[in-house]
PDB file of C-alpha atoms in Angstrom:
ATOM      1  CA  UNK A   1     -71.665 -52.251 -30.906  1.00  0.00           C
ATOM      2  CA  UNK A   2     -72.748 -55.276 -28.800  1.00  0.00           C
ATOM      3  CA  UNK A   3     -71.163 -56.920 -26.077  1.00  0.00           C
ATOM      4  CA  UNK A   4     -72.153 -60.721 -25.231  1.00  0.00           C
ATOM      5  CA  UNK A   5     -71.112 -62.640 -22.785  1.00  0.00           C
ATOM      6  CA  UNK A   6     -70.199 -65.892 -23.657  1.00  0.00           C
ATOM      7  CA  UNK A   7     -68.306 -69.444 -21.781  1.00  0.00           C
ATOM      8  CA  UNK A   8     -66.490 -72.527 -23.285  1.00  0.00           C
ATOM      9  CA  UNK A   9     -65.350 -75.450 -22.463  1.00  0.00           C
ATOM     10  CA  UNK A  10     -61.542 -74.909 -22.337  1.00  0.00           C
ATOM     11  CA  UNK A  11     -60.866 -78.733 -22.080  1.00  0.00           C
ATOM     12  CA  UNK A  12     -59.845 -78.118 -17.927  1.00  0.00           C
ATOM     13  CA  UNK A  13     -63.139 -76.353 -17.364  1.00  0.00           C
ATOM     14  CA  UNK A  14     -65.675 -73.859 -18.204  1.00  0.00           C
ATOM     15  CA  UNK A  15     -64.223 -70.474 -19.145  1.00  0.00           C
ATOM     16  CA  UNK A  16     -65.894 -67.032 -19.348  1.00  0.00           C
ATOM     17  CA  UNK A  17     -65.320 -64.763 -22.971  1.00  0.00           C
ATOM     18  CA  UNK A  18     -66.655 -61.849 -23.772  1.00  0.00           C
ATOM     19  CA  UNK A  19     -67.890 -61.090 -27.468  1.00  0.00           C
ATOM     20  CA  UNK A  20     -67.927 -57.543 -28.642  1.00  0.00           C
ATOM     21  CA  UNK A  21     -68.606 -56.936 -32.178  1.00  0.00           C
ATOM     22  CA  UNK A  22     -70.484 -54.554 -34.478  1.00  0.00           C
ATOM     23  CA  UNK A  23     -72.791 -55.270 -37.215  1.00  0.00           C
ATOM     24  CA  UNK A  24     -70.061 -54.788 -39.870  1.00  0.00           C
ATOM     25  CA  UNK A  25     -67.394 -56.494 -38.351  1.00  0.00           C
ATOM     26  CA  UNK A  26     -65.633 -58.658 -41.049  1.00  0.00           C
ATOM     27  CA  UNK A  27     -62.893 -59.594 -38.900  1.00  0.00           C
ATOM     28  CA  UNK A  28     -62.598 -61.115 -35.259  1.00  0.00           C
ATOM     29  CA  UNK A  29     -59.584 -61.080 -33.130  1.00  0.00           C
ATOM     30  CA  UNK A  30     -59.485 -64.024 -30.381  1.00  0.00           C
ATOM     31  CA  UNK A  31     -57.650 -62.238 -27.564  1.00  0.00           C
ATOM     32  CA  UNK A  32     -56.180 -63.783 -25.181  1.00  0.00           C
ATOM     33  CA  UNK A  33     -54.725 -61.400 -21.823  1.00  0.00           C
ATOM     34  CA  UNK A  34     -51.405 -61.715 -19.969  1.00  0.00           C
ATOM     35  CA  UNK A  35     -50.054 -63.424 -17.230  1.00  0.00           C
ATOM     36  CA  UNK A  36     -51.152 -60.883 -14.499  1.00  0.00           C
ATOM     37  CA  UNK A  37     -54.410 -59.533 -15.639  1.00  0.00           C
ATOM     38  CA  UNK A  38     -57.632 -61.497 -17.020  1.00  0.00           C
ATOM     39  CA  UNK A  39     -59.698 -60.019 -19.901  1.00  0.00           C
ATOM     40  CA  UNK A  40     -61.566 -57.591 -17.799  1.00  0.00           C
ATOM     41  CA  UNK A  41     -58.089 -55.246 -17.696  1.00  0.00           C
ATOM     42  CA  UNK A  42     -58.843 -51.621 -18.749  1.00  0.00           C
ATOM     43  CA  UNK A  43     -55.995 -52.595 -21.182  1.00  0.00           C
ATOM     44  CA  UNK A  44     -57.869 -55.254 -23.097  1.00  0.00           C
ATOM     45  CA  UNK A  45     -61.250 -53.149 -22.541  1.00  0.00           C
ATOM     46  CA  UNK A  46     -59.500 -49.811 -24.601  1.00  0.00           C
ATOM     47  CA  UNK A  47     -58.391 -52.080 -27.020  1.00  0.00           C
ATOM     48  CA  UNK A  48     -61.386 -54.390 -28.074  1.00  0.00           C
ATOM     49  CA  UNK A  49     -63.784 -50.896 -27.833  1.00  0.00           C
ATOM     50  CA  UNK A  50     -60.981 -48.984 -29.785  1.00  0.00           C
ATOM     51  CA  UNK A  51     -60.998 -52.543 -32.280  1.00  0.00           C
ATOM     52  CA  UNK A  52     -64.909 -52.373 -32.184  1.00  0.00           C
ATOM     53  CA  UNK A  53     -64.703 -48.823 -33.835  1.00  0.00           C
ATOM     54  CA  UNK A  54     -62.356 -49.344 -36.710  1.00  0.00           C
ATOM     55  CA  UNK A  55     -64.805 -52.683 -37.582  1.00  0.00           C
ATOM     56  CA  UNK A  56     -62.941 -55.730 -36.142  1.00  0.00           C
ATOM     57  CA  UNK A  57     -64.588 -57.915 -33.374  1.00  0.00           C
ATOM     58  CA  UNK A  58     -62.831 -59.323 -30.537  1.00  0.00           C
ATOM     59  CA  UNK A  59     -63.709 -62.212 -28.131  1.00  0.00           C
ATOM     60  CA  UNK A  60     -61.825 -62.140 -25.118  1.00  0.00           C
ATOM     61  CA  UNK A  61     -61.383 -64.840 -22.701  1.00  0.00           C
ATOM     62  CA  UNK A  62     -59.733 -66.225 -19.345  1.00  0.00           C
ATOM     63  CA  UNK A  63     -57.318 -68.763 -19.055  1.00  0.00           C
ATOM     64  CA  UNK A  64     -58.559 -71.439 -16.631  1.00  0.00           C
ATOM     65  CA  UNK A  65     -56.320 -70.499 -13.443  1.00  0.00           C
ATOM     66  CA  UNK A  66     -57.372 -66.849 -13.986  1.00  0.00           C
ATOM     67  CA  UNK A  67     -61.138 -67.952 -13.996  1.00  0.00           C
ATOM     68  CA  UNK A  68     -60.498 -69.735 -10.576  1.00  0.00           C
ATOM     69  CA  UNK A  69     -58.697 -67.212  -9.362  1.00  0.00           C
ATOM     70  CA  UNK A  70     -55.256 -68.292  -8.852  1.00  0.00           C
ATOM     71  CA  UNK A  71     -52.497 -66.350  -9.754  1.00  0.00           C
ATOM     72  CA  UNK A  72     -49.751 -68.674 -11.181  1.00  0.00           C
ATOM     73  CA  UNK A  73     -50.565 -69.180 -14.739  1.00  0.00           C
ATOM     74  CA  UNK A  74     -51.352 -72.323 -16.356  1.00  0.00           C
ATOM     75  CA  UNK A  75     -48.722 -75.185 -17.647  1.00  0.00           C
ATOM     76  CA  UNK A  76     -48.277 -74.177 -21.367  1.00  0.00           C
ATOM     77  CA  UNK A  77     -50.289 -77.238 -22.580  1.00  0.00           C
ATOM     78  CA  UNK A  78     -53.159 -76.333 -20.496  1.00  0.00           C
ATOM     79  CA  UNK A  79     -53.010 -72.518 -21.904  1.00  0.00           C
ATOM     80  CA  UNK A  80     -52.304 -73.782 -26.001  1.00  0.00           C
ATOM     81  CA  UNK A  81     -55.224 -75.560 -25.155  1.00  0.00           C
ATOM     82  CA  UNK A  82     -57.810 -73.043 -24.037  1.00  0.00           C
ATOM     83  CA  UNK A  83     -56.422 -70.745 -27.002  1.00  0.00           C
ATOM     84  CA  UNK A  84     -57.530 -73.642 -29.283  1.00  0.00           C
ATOM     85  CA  UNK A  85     -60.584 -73.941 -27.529  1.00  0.00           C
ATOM     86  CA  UNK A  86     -61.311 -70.722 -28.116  1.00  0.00           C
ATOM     87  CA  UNK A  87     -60.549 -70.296 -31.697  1.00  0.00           C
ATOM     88  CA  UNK A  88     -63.117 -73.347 -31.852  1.00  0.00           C
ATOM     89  CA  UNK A  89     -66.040 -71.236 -30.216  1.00  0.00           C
ATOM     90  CA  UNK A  90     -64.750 -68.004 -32.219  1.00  0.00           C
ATOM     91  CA  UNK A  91     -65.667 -69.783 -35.162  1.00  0.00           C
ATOM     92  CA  UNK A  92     -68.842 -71.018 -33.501  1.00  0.00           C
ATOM     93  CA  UNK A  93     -70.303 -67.839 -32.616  1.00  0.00           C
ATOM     94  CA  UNK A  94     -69.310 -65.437 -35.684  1.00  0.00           C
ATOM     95  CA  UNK A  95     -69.526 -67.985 -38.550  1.00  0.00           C
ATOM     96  CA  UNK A  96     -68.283 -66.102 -41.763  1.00  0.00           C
ATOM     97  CA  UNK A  97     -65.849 -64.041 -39.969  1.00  0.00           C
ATOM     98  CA  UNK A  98     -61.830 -64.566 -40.732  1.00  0.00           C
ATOM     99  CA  UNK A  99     -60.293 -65.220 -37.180  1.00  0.00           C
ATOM    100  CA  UNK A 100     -56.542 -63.239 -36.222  1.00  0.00           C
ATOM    101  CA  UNK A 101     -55.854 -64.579 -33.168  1.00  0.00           C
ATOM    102  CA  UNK A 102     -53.127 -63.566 -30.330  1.00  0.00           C
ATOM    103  CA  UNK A 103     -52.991 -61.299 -27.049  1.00  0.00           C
ATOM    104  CA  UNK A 104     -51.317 -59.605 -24.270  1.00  0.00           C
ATOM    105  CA  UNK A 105     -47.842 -60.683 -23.149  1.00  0.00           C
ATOM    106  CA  UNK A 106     -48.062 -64.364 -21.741  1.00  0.00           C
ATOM    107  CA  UNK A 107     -51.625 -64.905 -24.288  1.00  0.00           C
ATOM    108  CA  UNK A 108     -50.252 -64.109 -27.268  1.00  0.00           C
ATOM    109  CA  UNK A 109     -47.143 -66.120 -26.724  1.00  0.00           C
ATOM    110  CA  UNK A 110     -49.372 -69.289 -26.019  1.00  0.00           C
ATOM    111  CA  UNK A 111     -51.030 -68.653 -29.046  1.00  0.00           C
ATOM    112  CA  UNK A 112     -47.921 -68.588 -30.848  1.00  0.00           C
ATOM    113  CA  UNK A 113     -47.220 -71.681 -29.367  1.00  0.00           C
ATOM    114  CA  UNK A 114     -50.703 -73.579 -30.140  1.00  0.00           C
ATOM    115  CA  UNK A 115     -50.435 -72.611 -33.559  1.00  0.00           C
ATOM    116  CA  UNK A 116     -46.734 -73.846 -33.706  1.00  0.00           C
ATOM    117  CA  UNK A 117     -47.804 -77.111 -32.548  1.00  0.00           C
ATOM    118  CA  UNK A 118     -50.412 -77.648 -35.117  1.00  0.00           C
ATOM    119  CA  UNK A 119     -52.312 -75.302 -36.870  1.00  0.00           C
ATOM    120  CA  UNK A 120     -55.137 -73.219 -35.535  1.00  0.00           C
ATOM    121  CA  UNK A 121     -58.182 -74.339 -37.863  1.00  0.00           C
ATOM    122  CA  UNK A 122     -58.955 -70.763 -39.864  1.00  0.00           C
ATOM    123  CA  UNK A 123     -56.435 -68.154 -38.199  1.00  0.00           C
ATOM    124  CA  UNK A 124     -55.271 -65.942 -41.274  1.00  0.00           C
ATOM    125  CA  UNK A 125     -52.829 -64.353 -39.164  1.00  0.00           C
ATOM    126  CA  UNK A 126     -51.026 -63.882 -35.410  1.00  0.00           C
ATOM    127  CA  UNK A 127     -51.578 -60.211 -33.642  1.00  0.00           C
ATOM    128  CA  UNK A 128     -48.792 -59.799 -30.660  1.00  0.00           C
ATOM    129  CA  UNK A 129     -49.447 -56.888 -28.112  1.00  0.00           C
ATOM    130  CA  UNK A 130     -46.569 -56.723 -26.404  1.00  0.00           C
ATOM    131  CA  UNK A 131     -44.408 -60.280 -27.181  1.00  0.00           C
ATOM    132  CA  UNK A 132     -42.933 -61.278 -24.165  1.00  0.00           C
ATOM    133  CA  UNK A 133     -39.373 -62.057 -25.420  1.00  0.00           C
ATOM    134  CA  UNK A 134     -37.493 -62.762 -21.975  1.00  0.00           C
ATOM    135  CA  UNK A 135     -38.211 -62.043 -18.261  1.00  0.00           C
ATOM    136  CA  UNK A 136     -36.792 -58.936 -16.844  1.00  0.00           C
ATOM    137  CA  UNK A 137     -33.238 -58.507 -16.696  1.00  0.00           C
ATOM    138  CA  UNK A 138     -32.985 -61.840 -18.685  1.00  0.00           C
ATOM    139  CA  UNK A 139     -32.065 -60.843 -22.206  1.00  0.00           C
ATOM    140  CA  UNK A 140     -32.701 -63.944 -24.724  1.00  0.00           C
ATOM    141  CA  UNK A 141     -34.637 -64.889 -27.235  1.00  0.00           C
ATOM    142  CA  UNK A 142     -35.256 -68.711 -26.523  1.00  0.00           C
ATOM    143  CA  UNK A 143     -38.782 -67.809 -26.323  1.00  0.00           C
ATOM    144  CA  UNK A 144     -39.014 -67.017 -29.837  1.00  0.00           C
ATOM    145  CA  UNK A 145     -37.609 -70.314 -31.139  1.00  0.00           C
ATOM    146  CA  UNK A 146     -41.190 -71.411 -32.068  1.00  0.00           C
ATOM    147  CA  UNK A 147     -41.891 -68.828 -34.325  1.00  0.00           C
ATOM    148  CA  UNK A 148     -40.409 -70.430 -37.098  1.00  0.00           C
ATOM    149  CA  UNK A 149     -43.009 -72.774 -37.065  1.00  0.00           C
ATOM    150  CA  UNK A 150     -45.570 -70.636 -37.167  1.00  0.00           C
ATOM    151  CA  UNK A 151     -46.202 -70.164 -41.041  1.00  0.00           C
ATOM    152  CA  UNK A 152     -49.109 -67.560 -41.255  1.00  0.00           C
ATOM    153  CA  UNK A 153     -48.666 -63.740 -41.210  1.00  0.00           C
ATOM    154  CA  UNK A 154     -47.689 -62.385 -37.457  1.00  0.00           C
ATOM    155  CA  UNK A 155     -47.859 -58.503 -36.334  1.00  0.00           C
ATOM    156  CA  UNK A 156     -45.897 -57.967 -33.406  1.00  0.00           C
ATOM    157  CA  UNK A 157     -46.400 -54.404 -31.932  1.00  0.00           C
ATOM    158  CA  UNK A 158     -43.824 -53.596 -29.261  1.00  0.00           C
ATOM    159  CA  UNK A 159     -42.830 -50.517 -27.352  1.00  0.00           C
ATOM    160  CA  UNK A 160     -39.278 -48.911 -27.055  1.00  0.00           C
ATOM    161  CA  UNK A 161     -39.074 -49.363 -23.515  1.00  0.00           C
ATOM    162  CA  UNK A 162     -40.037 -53.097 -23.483  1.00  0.00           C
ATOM    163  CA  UNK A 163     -38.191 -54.550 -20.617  1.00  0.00           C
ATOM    164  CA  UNK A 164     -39.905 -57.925 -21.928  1.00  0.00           C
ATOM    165  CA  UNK A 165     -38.632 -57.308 -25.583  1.00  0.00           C
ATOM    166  CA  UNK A 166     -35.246 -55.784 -26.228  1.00  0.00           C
ATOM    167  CA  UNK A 167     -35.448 -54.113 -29.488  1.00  0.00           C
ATOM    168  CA  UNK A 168     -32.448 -54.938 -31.200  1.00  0.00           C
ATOM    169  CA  UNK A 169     -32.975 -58.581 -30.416  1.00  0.00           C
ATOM    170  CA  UNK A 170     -36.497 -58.415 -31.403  1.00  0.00           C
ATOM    171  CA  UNK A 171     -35.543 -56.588 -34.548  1.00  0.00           C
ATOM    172  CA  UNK A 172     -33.112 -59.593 -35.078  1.00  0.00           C
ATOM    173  CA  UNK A 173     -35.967 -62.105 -34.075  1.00  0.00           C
ATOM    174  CA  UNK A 174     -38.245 -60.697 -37.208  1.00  0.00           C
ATOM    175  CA  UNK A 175     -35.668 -59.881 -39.559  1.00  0.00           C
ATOM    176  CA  UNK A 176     -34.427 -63.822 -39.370  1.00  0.00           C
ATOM    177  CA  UNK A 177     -38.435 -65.226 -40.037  1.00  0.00           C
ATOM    178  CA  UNK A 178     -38.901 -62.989 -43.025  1.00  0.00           C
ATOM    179  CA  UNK A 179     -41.381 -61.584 -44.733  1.00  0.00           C
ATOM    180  CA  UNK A 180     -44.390 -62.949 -43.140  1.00  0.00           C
ATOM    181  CA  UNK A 181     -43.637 -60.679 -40.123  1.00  0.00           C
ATOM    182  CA  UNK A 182     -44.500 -57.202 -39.184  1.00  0.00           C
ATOM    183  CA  UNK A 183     -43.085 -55.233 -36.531  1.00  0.00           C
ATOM    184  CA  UNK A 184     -44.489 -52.131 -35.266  1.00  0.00           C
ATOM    185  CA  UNK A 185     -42.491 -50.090 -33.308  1.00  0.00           C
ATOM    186  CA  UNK A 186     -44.337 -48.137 -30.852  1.00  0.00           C
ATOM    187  CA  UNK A 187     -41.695 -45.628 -29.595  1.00  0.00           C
ATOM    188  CA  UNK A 188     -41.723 -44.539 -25.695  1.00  0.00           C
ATOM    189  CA  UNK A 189     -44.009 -47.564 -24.992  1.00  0.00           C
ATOM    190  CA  UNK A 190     -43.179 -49.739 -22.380  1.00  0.00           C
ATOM    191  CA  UNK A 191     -44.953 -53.474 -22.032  1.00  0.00           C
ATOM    192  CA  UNK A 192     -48.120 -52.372 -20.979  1.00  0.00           C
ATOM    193  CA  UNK A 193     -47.644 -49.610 -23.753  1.00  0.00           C
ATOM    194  CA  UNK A 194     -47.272 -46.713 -21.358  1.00  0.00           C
ATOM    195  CA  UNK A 195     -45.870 -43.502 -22.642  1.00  0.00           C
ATOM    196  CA  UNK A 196     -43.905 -41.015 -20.090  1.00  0.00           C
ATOM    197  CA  UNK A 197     -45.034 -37.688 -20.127  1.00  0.00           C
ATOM    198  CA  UNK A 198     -42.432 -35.778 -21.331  1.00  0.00           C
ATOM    199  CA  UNK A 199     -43.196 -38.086 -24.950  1.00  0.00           C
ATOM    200  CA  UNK A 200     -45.998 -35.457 -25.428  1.00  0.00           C
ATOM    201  CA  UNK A 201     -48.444 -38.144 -26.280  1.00  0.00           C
ATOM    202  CA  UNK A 202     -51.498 -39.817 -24.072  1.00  0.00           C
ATOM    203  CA  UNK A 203     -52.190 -43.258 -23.537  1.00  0.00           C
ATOM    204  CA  UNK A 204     -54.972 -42.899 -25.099  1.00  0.00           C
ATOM    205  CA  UNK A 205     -53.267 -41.510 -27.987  1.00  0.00           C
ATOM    206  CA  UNK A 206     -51.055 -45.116 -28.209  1.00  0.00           C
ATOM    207  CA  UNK A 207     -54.110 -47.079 -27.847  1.00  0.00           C
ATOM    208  CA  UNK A 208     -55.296 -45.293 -31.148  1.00  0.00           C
ATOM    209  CA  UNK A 209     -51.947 -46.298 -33.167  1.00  0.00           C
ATOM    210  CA  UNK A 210     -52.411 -49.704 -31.843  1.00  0.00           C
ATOM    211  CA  UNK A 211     -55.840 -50.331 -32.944  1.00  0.00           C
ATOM    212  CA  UNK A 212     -55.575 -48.161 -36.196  1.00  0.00           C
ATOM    213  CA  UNK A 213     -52.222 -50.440 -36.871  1.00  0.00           C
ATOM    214  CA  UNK A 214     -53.865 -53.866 -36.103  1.00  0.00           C
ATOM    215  CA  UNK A 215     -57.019 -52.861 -38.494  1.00  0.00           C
ATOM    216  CA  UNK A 216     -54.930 -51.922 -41.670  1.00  0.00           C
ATOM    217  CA  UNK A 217     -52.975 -55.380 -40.761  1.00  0.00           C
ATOM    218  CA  UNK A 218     -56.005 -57.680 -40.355  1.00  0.00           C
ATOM    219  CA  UNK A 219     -57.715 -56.470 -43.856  1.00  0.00           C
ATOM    220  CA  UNK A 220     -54.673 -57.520 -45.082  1.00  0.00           C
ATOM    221  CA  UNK A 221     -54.463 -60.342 -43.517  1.00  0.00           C
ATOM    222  CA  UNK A 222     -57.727 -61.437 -44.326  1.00  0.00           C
ATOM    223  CA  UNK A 223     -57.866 -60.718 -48.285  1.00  0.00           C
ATOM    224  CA  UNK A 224     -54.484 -61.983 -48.398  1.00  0.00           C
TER     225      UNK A 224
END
């Protein structure tokens, strides 16, 4: 397992990525973090070490106001394009590899929203940790309108006790696209996949059904 670290031109400025891999990595996940945390989190550290494990390289990246370090995220069009950008070095710097691409919260829904717009040149599928379906309090799924534009497989893994993600709406969200989704129900989670005690299970424990879920997905994905 190696760990590189990389920068890109996001098209509004240099960006730093990290590349983490392992010598039999087939696949590569381009994720991207959410709205609050940049791709240093412990979050997106347990998950691209726990990805690194089962196989499946990950390059993680910052959005351009979290690399200056401001704290209101980008305009969508600046964020859609730094995920492009960085689907463009992805393929740069692991040639041969099929590309998922997604993220955390607010970086997986711009990704959704790139690819939307026009395709993301060799993503075989979308990987959602956490979809951010509505703020707080806000129940709606206007947020989710794009997705039926999106035409390649999506995997949308969402706790119980989402107060992002209702269930029930989400469950209505994926049932109306169809077959090209996959939701996985992560049950006690909250957005940030947290687990209360009293579930019985660690965190750690979730971040092992998340990675072993997104790895039986992405070999799917990319043979499909």
């Amino acid at each position: 397992m190696t760990e590189q670290e990389l920068d890109f031109d996001s098209g509004y400025g240099r960006v730093s990525a990290l590349l983490l891999r392992t010598k039999a990595a087939k696949l590569l996940y381009v994720l991207a973090h959410g709205a609050g945390a940049g791709m240093r989190h412990p979050f997106m550290e347990q998950i691209a070490r726990a990805l690194a494990q089962r196989d499946i390289a990950t390059l993680r990246y910052q959005f351009p106001y979290m690399e200056e370090g401001k704290r209101r995220p980008d305009p969508a069009h600046m964020a859609e394009g730094t995920v492009r950008a960085a689907v463009t070095s992805a393929r740069d710097v692991c040639p041969g590899l099929a590309i998922i691409a997604g993220g955390k919260s607010f970086g997986g829904r711009m990704t959704s929203q790139a690819q939307a717009k026009e395709v993301l040149p060799g993503v075989v599928g979308l990987v959602f940790l956490g979809f951010p379906l509505h703020a707080p309090g806000r129940v709606g799924n206007k947020r989710a309108a794009h997705l039926s534009d999106v035409h390649v497989p999506m995997l949308f893994l969402q706790g119980t006790r989402d107060s992002l993600a209702d269930l029930e709406l989400m469950k209505g969200v994926t049932k109306r696209i169809g077959k090209r989704v996959t939701l996985h129900v992560v049950d006690g989670g909250d957005h940030s996949f947290k687990v209360l005690k009293r579930s019985g299970r660690s965190h750690d424990e979730v971040m092992v059904e998340l990675a072993d879920v997104v790895a039986r997905w992405g070999e799917n994905a990319a043979t499909g």
